[in-house]
Amino acid sequence: MPELPEAETIARTLAPHVEGRRVRLIRFLAPRARRGPIPLLAGCRLRRCRRVGKQVALELDCGLLLVKLGMTGSLRWRGSAGAYTRAVIELDEGWITFDDIRQFGSIGWAPEYPHSLGPDPLELSEAEFRARLARRSARIKALLLDQRFLRGLGNIYADEILFAAAIHPLAPARSLGSERAGRLYRTMRDVLERAIAAGGSSISNYVDADGRPGSFQRFHQVYGRAGQSCPRCGGTIARIVVAQRGTHFCPRCQRR
DNA sequence: TGGAATGTTCGGCT
DNA sequence: AAGCCGAACATTCC
């Protein structure tokens, strides 16, 4: 569920409720939701809530809480506890619930922002993007999913971006050349910005911190549309597996 | 019943 | 070293 636009939307909707509050404690209802040791945070002030890649960071004055949403994770302001509530972050006023059906998500603590993530797609320059692509021989779809290369893209947006840029998912990164690399950069930003404006994609159960679904799924051109017709050329959307993920594309629009 | 699903990580192979 | 693959994690849905 949560890729960059969804994490951004969750962070934006959660921020006004929690920034400036103090943490009381974190209750873990499922042990595996805790990623590594977390110090006692009682009394720590929650300075800022923002997105880091596809994670949501709660910046405290005594470190960072990093929420990985995994496949089905969600953060809700004053959410009611249900069967899939894995943790509750209690504040001096109100609380945040962390729900996660599949339990691939987790909450961890770190003294500072992680060093291992690549640049944010909305922050790096076109020149930097092109230079990074030119150094790699991996297939472009696999590279877009690699969080050390770029932070924030996931399976839905990788497919949508490659379609919008008319680039075949199996194309080796360094084979793209400056024209297609530039087009990829611009469509990447365009798709992400439009997705954020739409509040993300709600394809099964994603909602923001206030419980509102996104609407960008209405604009998906290829994701989840295998066998249906291509909105651009009328051909048939294909599905292959790349980097162990279902990959949807139009073989006619996205030539090898 | 089997396969696929918005993700990450680890081990092994080339 | 870089890239790729399979498996594992847990749960639901078709």
mmCIF file of C-alpha atoms (C1' of nucleotides) in Angstrom:
data_model
loop_
_atom_site.group_PDB
_atom_site.id
_atom_site.type_symbol
_atom_site.label_atom_id
_atom_site.label_comp_id
_atom_site.label_asym_id
_atom_site.label_seq_id
_atom_site.Cartn_x
_atom_site.Cartn_y
_atom_site.Cartn_z
ATOM 1 C CA MET A 1 0.000 0.000 0.000
ATOM 2 C CA PRO A 2 2.253 2.754 1.097
ATOM 3 C CA GLU A 3 4.758 4.191 -1.282
ATOM 4 C CA LEU A 4 6.051 7.747 -1.417
ATOM 5 C CA PRO A 5 2.708 9.499 -2.106
ATOM 6 C CA GLU A 6 0.871 7.526 0.590
ATOM 7 C CA ALA A 7 3.629 8.048 3.181
ATOM 8 C CA GLU A 8 3.691 11.744 2.283
ATOM 9 C CA THR A 9 -0.076 11.984 2.711
ATOM 10 C CA ILE A 10 -0.005 10.172 6.041
ATOM 11 C CA ALA A 11 2.798 12.410 7.327
ATOM 12 C CA ARG A 12 0.998 15.572 6.171
ATOM 13 C CA THR A 13 -2.311 14.600 7.736
ATOM 14 C CA LEU A 14 -0.740 13.396 10.973
ATOM 15 C CA ALA A 15 1.580 16.380 11.461
ATOM 16 C CA PRO A 16 -0.966 19.012 12.587
ATOM 17 C CA HIS A 17 -2.300 16.654 15.263
ATOM 18 C CA VAL A 18 1.016 15.600 16.777
ATOM 19 C CA GLU A 19 3.687 18.220 16.250
ATOM 20 C CA GLY A 20 4.568 19.928 19.516
ATOM 21 C CA ARG A 21 3.053 17.184 21.681
ATOM 22 C CA ARG A 22 5.015 15.042 24.115
ATOM 23 C CA VAL A 23 5.334 11.280 23.949
ATOM 24 C CA ARG A 24 4.042 9.391 26.937
ATOM 25 C CA LEU A 25 4.838 5.816 25.880
ATOM 26 C CA ILE A 26 4.593 3.318 23.063
ATOM 27 C CA ARG A 27 2.507 0.217 23.676
ATOM 28 C CA PHE A 28 3.312 -2.719 21.436
ATOM 29 C CA LEU A 29 0.393 -5.082 21.015
ATOM 30 C CA ALA A 30 2.412 -7.275 18.626
ATOM 31 C CA PRO A 31 6.055 -7.860 19.562
ATOM 32 C CA ARG A 32 7.246 -8.043 15.968
ATOM 33 C CA ALA A 33 6.050 -4.483 15.359
ATOM 34 C CA ARG A 34 9.067 -3.318 17.380
ATOM 35 C CA ARG A 35 12.190 -3.101 15.236
ATOM 36 C CA GLY A 36 15.150 -3.235 17.624
ATOM 37 C CA PRO A 37 15.421 -1.609 21.025
ATOM 38 C CA ILE A 38 13.610 1.663 21.712
ATOM 39 C CA PRO A 39 14.693 3.797 24.666
ATOM 40 C CA LEU A 40 12.198 5.230 27.124
ATOM 41 C CA LEU A 41 10.686 8.171 25.339
ATOM 42 C CA ALA A 42 8.469 9.505 28.110
ATOM 43 C CA GLY A 43 8.426 13.295 28.018
ATOM 44 C CA CYS A 44 10.210 13.599 24.674
ATOM 45 C CA ARG A 45 8.811 16.380 22.554
ATOM 46 C CA LEU A 46 7.582 15.477 19.064
ATOM 47 C CA ARG A 47 9.137 18.200 16.996
ATOM 48 C CA ARG A 48 8.156 17.241 13.481
ATOM 49 C CA CYS A 49 6.328 14.568 11.512
ATOM 50 C CA ARG A 50 7.539 13.990 7.989
ATOM 51 C CA ARG A 51 8.131 11.445 5.275
ATOM 52 C CA VAL A 52 11.500 9.809 4.626
ATOM 53 C CA GLY A 53 11.309 7.737 1.461
ATOM 54 C CA LYS A 54 8.264 5.549 2.079
ATOM 55 C CA GLN A 55 8.655 5.727 5.856
ATOM 56 C CA VAL A 56 7.069 8.167 8.281
ATOM 57 C CA ALA A 57 9.529 9.816 10.662
ATOM 58 C CA LEU A 58 8.500 11.208 14.031
ATOM 59 C CA GLU A 59 11.304 13.593 14.894
ATOM 60 C CA LEU A 60 11.691 13.806 18.663
ATOM 61 C CA ASP A 61 14.049 15.994 20.633
ATOM 62 C CA CYS A 62 15.643 12.753 21.845
ATOM 63 C CA GLY A 63 15.945 10.872 18.541
ATOM 64 C CA LEU A 64 13.802 9.546 15.754
ATOM 65 C CA LEU A 65 10.926 7.121 15.541
ATOM 66 C CA LEU A 66 10.911 5.591 12.066
ATOM 67 C CA VAL A 67 7.709 3.882 10.989
ATOM 68 C CA LYS A 68 8.049 1.414 8.128
ATOM 69 C CA LEU A 69 4.559 0.829 6.800
ATOM 70 C CA GLY A 70 5.458 -2.370 4.984
ATOM 71 C CA MET A 71 2.708 -3.687 2.759
ATOM 72 C CA THR A 72 -0.399 -2.915 4.797
ATOM 73 C CA GLY A 73 0.655 -0.499 7.543
ATOM 74 C CA SER A 74 -1.309 2.609 8.481
ATOM 75 C CA LEU A 75 -1.058 5.366 11.079
ATOM 76 C CA ARG A 76 -4.253 6.901 12.395
ATOM 77 C CA TRP A 77 -4.784 9.878 14.643
ATOM 78 C CA ARG A 78 -6.881 8.747 17.625
ATOM 79 C CA GLY A 79 -7.678 5.478 15.822
ATOM 80 C CA SER A 80 -9.721 2.901 17.661
ATOM 81 C CA ALA A 81 -7.887 -0.308 18.502
ATOM 82 C CA GLY A 82 -8.899 -3.301 16.388
ATOM 83 C CA ALA A 83 -7.703 -6.799 15.557
ATOM 84 C CA TYR A 84 -4.811 -5.456 13.456
ATOM 85 C CA THR A 85 -3.611 -2.706 15.777
ATOM 86 C CA ARG A 86 0.050 -3.535 16.412
ATOM 87 C CA ALA A 87 1.142 -0.518 18.459
ATOM 88 C CA VAL A 88 -0.208 2.640 20.049
ATOM 89 C CA ILE A 89 1.915 5.750 20.488
ATOM 90 C CA GLU A 90 0.384 7.602 23.410
ATOM 91 C CA LEU A 91 0.948 11.346 23.588
ATOM 92 C CA ASP A 92 0.274 13.830 26.384
ATOM 93 C CA GLU A 93 -2.917 14.559 24.519
ATOM 94 C CA GLY A 94 -4.310 11.950 22.111
ATOM 95 C CA TRP A 95 -2.629 8.942 20.506
ATOM 96 C CA ILE A 96 -1.522 7.415 17.215
ATOM 97 C CA THR A 97 -2.502 3.854 16.288
ATOM 98 C CA PHE A 98 -0.298 1.700 14.082
ATOM 99 C CA ASP A 99 -2.376 -0.921 12.260
ATOM 100 C CA ASP A 100 -0.795 -3.499 9.996
ATOM 101 C CA ILE A 101 -2.628 -6.571 8.689
ATOM 102 C CA ARG A 102 0.335 -8.457 7.227
ATOM 103 C CA GLN A 103 2.856 -7.335 9.835
ATOM 104 C CA PHE A 104 5.594 -6.492 7.386
ATOM 105 C CA GLY A 105 5.771 -3.025 8.885
ATOM 106 C CA SER A 106 7.532 -1.988 12.102
ATOM 107 C CA ILE A 107 8.489 0.920 14.331
ATOM 108 C CA GLY A 108 12.150 1.508 15.105
ATOM 109 C CA TRP A 109 14.274 4.089 16.849
ATOM 110 C CA ALA A 110 17.432 5.773 15.544
ATOM 111 C CA PRO A 111 19.525 8.682 16.810
ATOM 112 C CA GLU A 112 19.589 10.183 13.306
ATOM 113 C CA TYR A 113 18.247 9.743 9.779
ATOM 114 C CA PRO A 114 19.365 6.554 8.004
ATOM 115 C CA HIS A 115 22.430 6.767 5.840
ATOM 116 C CA SER A 116 21.670 3.821 3.585
ATOM 117 C CA LEU A 117 18.822 5.368 1.581
ATOM 118 C CA GLY A 118 19.294 6.911 -1.831
ATOM 119 C CA PRO A 119 18.152 10.453 -2.662
ATOM 120 C CA ASP A 120 14.486 11.456 -2.588
ATOM 121 C CA PRO A 121 12.996 11.463 -6.109
ATOM 122 C CA LEU A 122 11.495 14.916 -5.514
ATOM 123 C CA GLU A 123 14.736 16.402 -4.230
ATOM 124 C CA LEU A 124 17.467 15.261 -6.580
ATOM 125 C CA SER A 125 18.262 17.179 -9.757
ATOM 126 C CA GLU A 126 17.858 15.888 -13.275
ATOM 127 C CA ALA A 127 21.632 15.977 -13.807
ATOM 128 C CA GLU A 128 22.218 13.908 -10.674
ATOM 129 C CA PHE A 129 19.515 11.414 -11.688
ATOM 130 C CA ARG A 130 21.007 10.965 -15.133
ATOM 131 C CA ALA A 131 24.496 10.511 -13.717
ATOM 132 C CA ARG A 132 23.287 7.842 -11.292
ATOM 133 C CA LEU A 133 21.470 5.975 -14.069
ATOM 134 C CA ALA A 134 24.501 6.041 -16.323
ATOM 135 C CA ARG A 135 26.560 4.202 -13.715
ATOM 136 C CA ARG A 136 24.192 1.211 -13.492
ATOM 137 C CA SER A 137 23.564 -1.759 -15.740
ATOM 138 C CA ALA A 138 20.585 -3.185 -13.831
ATOM 139 C CA ARG A 139 17.148 -3.298 -15.414
ATOM 140 C CA ILE A 140 15.411 0.005 -14.881
ATOM 141 C CA LYS A 141 12.392 -1.415 -13.033
ATOM 142 C CA ALA A 142 14.616 -3.214 -10.502
ATOM 143 C CA LEU A 143 16.618 -0.044 -9.998
ATOM 144 C CA LEU A 144 13.554 2.130 -9.395
ATOM 145 C CA LEU A 145 12.478 -0.290 -6.649
ATOM 146 C CA ASP A 146 15.906 -0.252 -4.970
ATOM 147 C CA GLN A 147 15.662 2.086 -1.969
ATOM 148 C CA ARG A 148 19.437 2.565 -1.945
ATOM 149 C CA PHE A 149 19.218 3.977 -5.460
ATOM 150 C CA LEU A 150 16.171 6.199 -4.894
ATOM 151 C CA ARG A 151 14.020 6.312 -1.796
ATOM 152 C CA GLY A 152 10.269 6.157 -2.020
ATOM 153 C CA LEU A 153 9.219 4.358 -5.204
ATOM 154 C CA GLY A 154 7.361 1.045 -4.948
ATOM 155 C CA ASN A 155 5.735 -1.367 -7.346
ATOM 156 C CA ILE A 156 2.693 0.691 -8.324
ATOM 157 C CA TYR A 157 4.484 3.942 -9.052
ATOM 158 C CA ALA A 158 7.459 2.261 -10.745
ATOM 159 C CA ASP A 159 5.053 0.709 -13.273
ATOM 160 C CA GLU A 160 3.032 3.901 -13.714
ATOM 161 C CA ILE A 161 6.144 6.024 -14.172
ATOM 162 C CA LEU A 162 7.715 3.684 -16.739
ATOM 163 C CA PHE A 163 4.469 3.640 -18.695
ATOM 164 C CA ALA A 164 4.173 7.426 -18.608
ATOM 165 C CA ALA A 165 7.768 7.697 -19.813
ATOM 166 C CA ALA A 166 7.246 4.964 -22.472
ATOM 167 C CA ILE A 167 10.249 3.003 -21.219
ATOM 168 C CA HIS A 168 10.401 -0.805 -21.161
ATOM 169 C CA PRO A 169 10.816 -2.162 -17.596
ATOM 170 C CA LEU A 170 13.648 -4.473 -18.682
ATOM 171 C CA ALA A 171 15.739 -1.736 -20.300
ATOM 172 C CA PRO A 172 19.216 -1.583 -18.740
ATOM 173 C CA ALA A 173 19.537 1.729 -16.879
ATOM 174 C CA ARG A 174 22.633 2.895 -18.684
ATOM 175 C CA SER A 175 21.124 2.123 -22.080
ATOM 176 C CA LEU A 176 18.532 4.868 -21.734
ATOM 177 C CA GLY A 177 20.632 7.772 -22.938
ATOM 178 C CA SER A 178 20.078 11.372 -21.942
ATOM 179 C CA GLU A 179 16.810 11.923 -23.771
ATOM 180 C CA ARG A 180 14.936 8.998 -22.259
ATOM 181 C CA ALA A 181 16.608 9.517 -18.865
ATOM 182 C CA GLY A 182 15.406 13.112 -18.875
ATOM 183 C CA ARG A 183 11.906 12.033 -19.821
ATOM 184 C CA LEU A 184 11.953 9.453 -17.039
ATOM 185 C CA TYR A 185 13.007 12.105 -14.524
ATOM 186 C CA ARG A 186 10.239 14.489 -15.549
ATOM 187 C CA THR A 187 7.497 11.860 -15.648
ATOM 188 C CA MET A 188 8.637 10.493 -12.290
ATOM 189 C CA ARG A 189 8.155 13.894 -10.675
ATOM 190 C CA ASP A 190 4.923 14.521 -12.514
ATOM 191 C CA VAL A 191 3.347 11.188 -11.517
ATOM 192 C CA LEU A 192 4.471 11.528 -7.883
ATOM 193 C CA GLU A 193 3.248 15.102 -7.585
ATOM 194 C CA ARG A 194 -0.127 14.255 -9.073
ATOM 195 C CA ALA A 195 -0.417 11.218 -6.797
ATOM 196 C CA ILE A 196 0.343 13.334 -3.723
ATOM 197 C CA ALA A 197 -2.216 15.911 -4.847
ATOM 198 C CA ALA A 198 -4.764 13.076 -5.087
ATOM 199 C CA GLY A 199 -3.921 11.871 -1.573
ATOM 200 C CA GLY A 200 -2.241 8.659 -2.794
ATOM 201 C CA SER A 201 -3.692 5.451 -4.218
ATOM 202 C CA SER A 202 -6.243 3.467 -2.225
ATOM 203 C CA ILE A 203 -6.208 0.024 -3.761
ATOM 204 C CA SER A 204 -7.248 -2.074 -0.796
ATOM 205 C CA ASN A 205 -7.333 -0.435 2.572
ATOM 206 C CA TYR A 206 -5.013 2.574 2.542
ATOM 207 C CA VAL A 207 -6.310 5.663 4.312
ATOM 208 C CA ASP A 208 -4.555 8.758 5.638
ATOM 209 C CA ALA A 209 -4.140 9.674 9.310
ATOM 210 C CA ASP A 210 -7.678 11.064 9.373
ATOM 211 C CA GLY A 211 -9.143 7.960 7.752
ATOM 212 C CA ARG A 212 -9.644 9.405 4.279
ATOM 213 C CA PRO A 213 -8.846 7.318 1.199
ATOM 214 C CA GLY A 214 -6.797 8.615 -1.734
ATOM 215 C CA SER A 215 -8.063 8.768 -5.293
ATOM 216 C CA PHE A 216 -5.023 8.313 -7.503
ATOM 217 C CA GLN A 217 -5.957 4.695 -8.245
ATOM 218 C CA ARG A 218 -8.490 6.157 -10.702
ATOM 219 C CA PHE A 219 -5.610 7.427 -12.774
ATOM 220 C CA HIS A 220 -3.600 4.202 -12.860
ATOM 221 C CA GLN A 221 -2.876 3.380 -16.490
ATOM 222 C CA VAL A 222 -1.213 -0.042 -16.207
ATOM 223 C CA TYR A 223 -0.931 -1.252 -12.606
ATOM 224 C CA GLY A 224 -3.390 -4.078 -11.992
ATOM 225 C CA ARG A 225 -4.673 -3.817 -15.568
ATOM 226 C CA ALA A 226 -3.046 -6.877 -17.179
ATOM 227 C CA GLY A 227 -5.110 -8.109 -20.132
ATOM 228 C CA GLN A 228 -7.017 -4.831 -20.412
ATOM 229 C CA SER A 229 -6.513 -2.297 -23.148
ATOM 230 C CA CYS A 230 -3.786 0.326 -23.101
ATOM 231 C CA PRO A 231 -5.291 3.794 -22.633
ATOM 232 C CA ARG A 232 -2.734 5.224 -25.046
ATOM 233 C CA CYS A 233 -2.628 2.797 -27.982
ATOM 234 C CA GLY A 234 -5.472 0.346 -27.396
ATOM 235 C CA GLY A 235 -3.068 -2.609 -27.262
ATOM 236 C CA THR A 236 -3.110 -5.150 -24.445
ATOM 237 C CA ILE A 237 -1.401 -4.506 -21.118
ATOM 238 C CA ALA A 238 1.081 -7.282 -20.333
ATOM 239 C CA ARG A 239 2.232 -8.658 -17.006
ATOM 240 C CA ILE A 240 5.707 -10.073 -16.453
ATOM 241 C CA VAL A 241 7.806 -10.598 -13.319
ATOM 242 C CA VAL A 242 10.777 -8.329 -12.697
ATOM 243 C CA ALA A 243 12.737 -8.239 -9.430
ATOM 244 C CA GLN A 244 10.177 -10.747 -8.099
ATOM 245 C CA ARG A 245 7.363 -8.264 -8.537
ATOM 246 C CA GLY A 246 4.412 -8.256 -10.877
ATOM 247 C CA THR A 247 5.222 -5.747 -13.609
ATOM 248 C CA HIS A 248 2.546 -4.212 -15.791
ATOM 249 C CA PHE A 249 3.338 -2.457 -19.047
ATOM 250 C CA CYS A 250 2.249 -1.910 -22.639
ATOM 251 C CA PRO A 251 4.571 -3.770 -25.016
ATOM 252 C CA ARG A 252 3.540 -1.492 -27.865
ATOM 253 C CA CYS A 253 4.094 1.833 -26.096
ATOM 254 C CA GLN A 254 7.117 0.700 -24.095
ATOM 255 C CA ARG A 255 9.462 -0.737 -26.719
ATOM 256 C CA ARG A 256 12.590 -2.608 -25.909
ATOM 257 C "C1'" DT B 1 -6.416 -25.175 -3.304
ATOM 258 C "C1'" DG B 2 -2.998 -22.112 -5.078
ATOM 259 C "C1'" DG B 3 -1.398 -17.795 -6.216
ATOM 260 C "C1'" DA B 4 -0.928 -13.045 -5.746
ATOM 261 C "C1'" DA B 5 -0.813 -8.761 -3.042
ATOM 262 C "C1'" DT B 6 1.495 -1.428 -2.044
ATOM 263 C "C1'" DG B 7 7.900 -4.541 1.055
ATOM 264 C "C1'" DT B 8 12.341 -5.872 2.954
ATOM 265 C "C1'" DT B 9 16.178 -8.858 3.887
ATOM 266 C "C1'" DC B 10 19.270 -12.677 3.688
ATOM 267 C "C1'" DG B 11 21.863 -16.259 1.501
ATOM 268 C "C1'" DG B 12 23.697 -18.112 -2.583
ATOM 269 C "C1'" DC B 13 25.069 -18.109 -7.348
ATOM 270 C "C1'" DT B 14 27.348 -16.109 -11.515
ATOM 271 C "C1'" DA C 1 31.461 -5.948 -7.167
ATOM 272 C "C1'" DA C 2 27.064 -5.962 -9.219
ATOM 273 C "C1'" DG C 3 23.119 -8.129 -10.379
ATOM 274 C "C1'" DC C 4 19.789 -11.614 -9.991
ATOM 275 C "C1'" DC C 5 17.043 -15.226 -7.905
ATOM 276 C "C1'" DG C 6 14.509 -17.823 -4.314
ATOM 277 C "C1'" DA C 7 12.862 -17.961 0.138
ATOM 278 C "C1'" DA C 8 11.016 -16.124 4.242
ATOM 279 C "C1'" DC C 9 8.091 -13.170 6.993
ATOM 280 C "C1'" DA C 10 1.955 -12.924 8.009
ATOM 281 C "C1'" DT C 11 -2.613 -12.320 6.349
ATOM 282 C "C1'" DT C 12 -6.336 -11.742 3.177
ATOM 283 C "C1'" DC C 13 -8.701 -12.289 -0.991
ATOM 284 C "C1'" DC C 14 -10.152 -14.425 -5.202
#
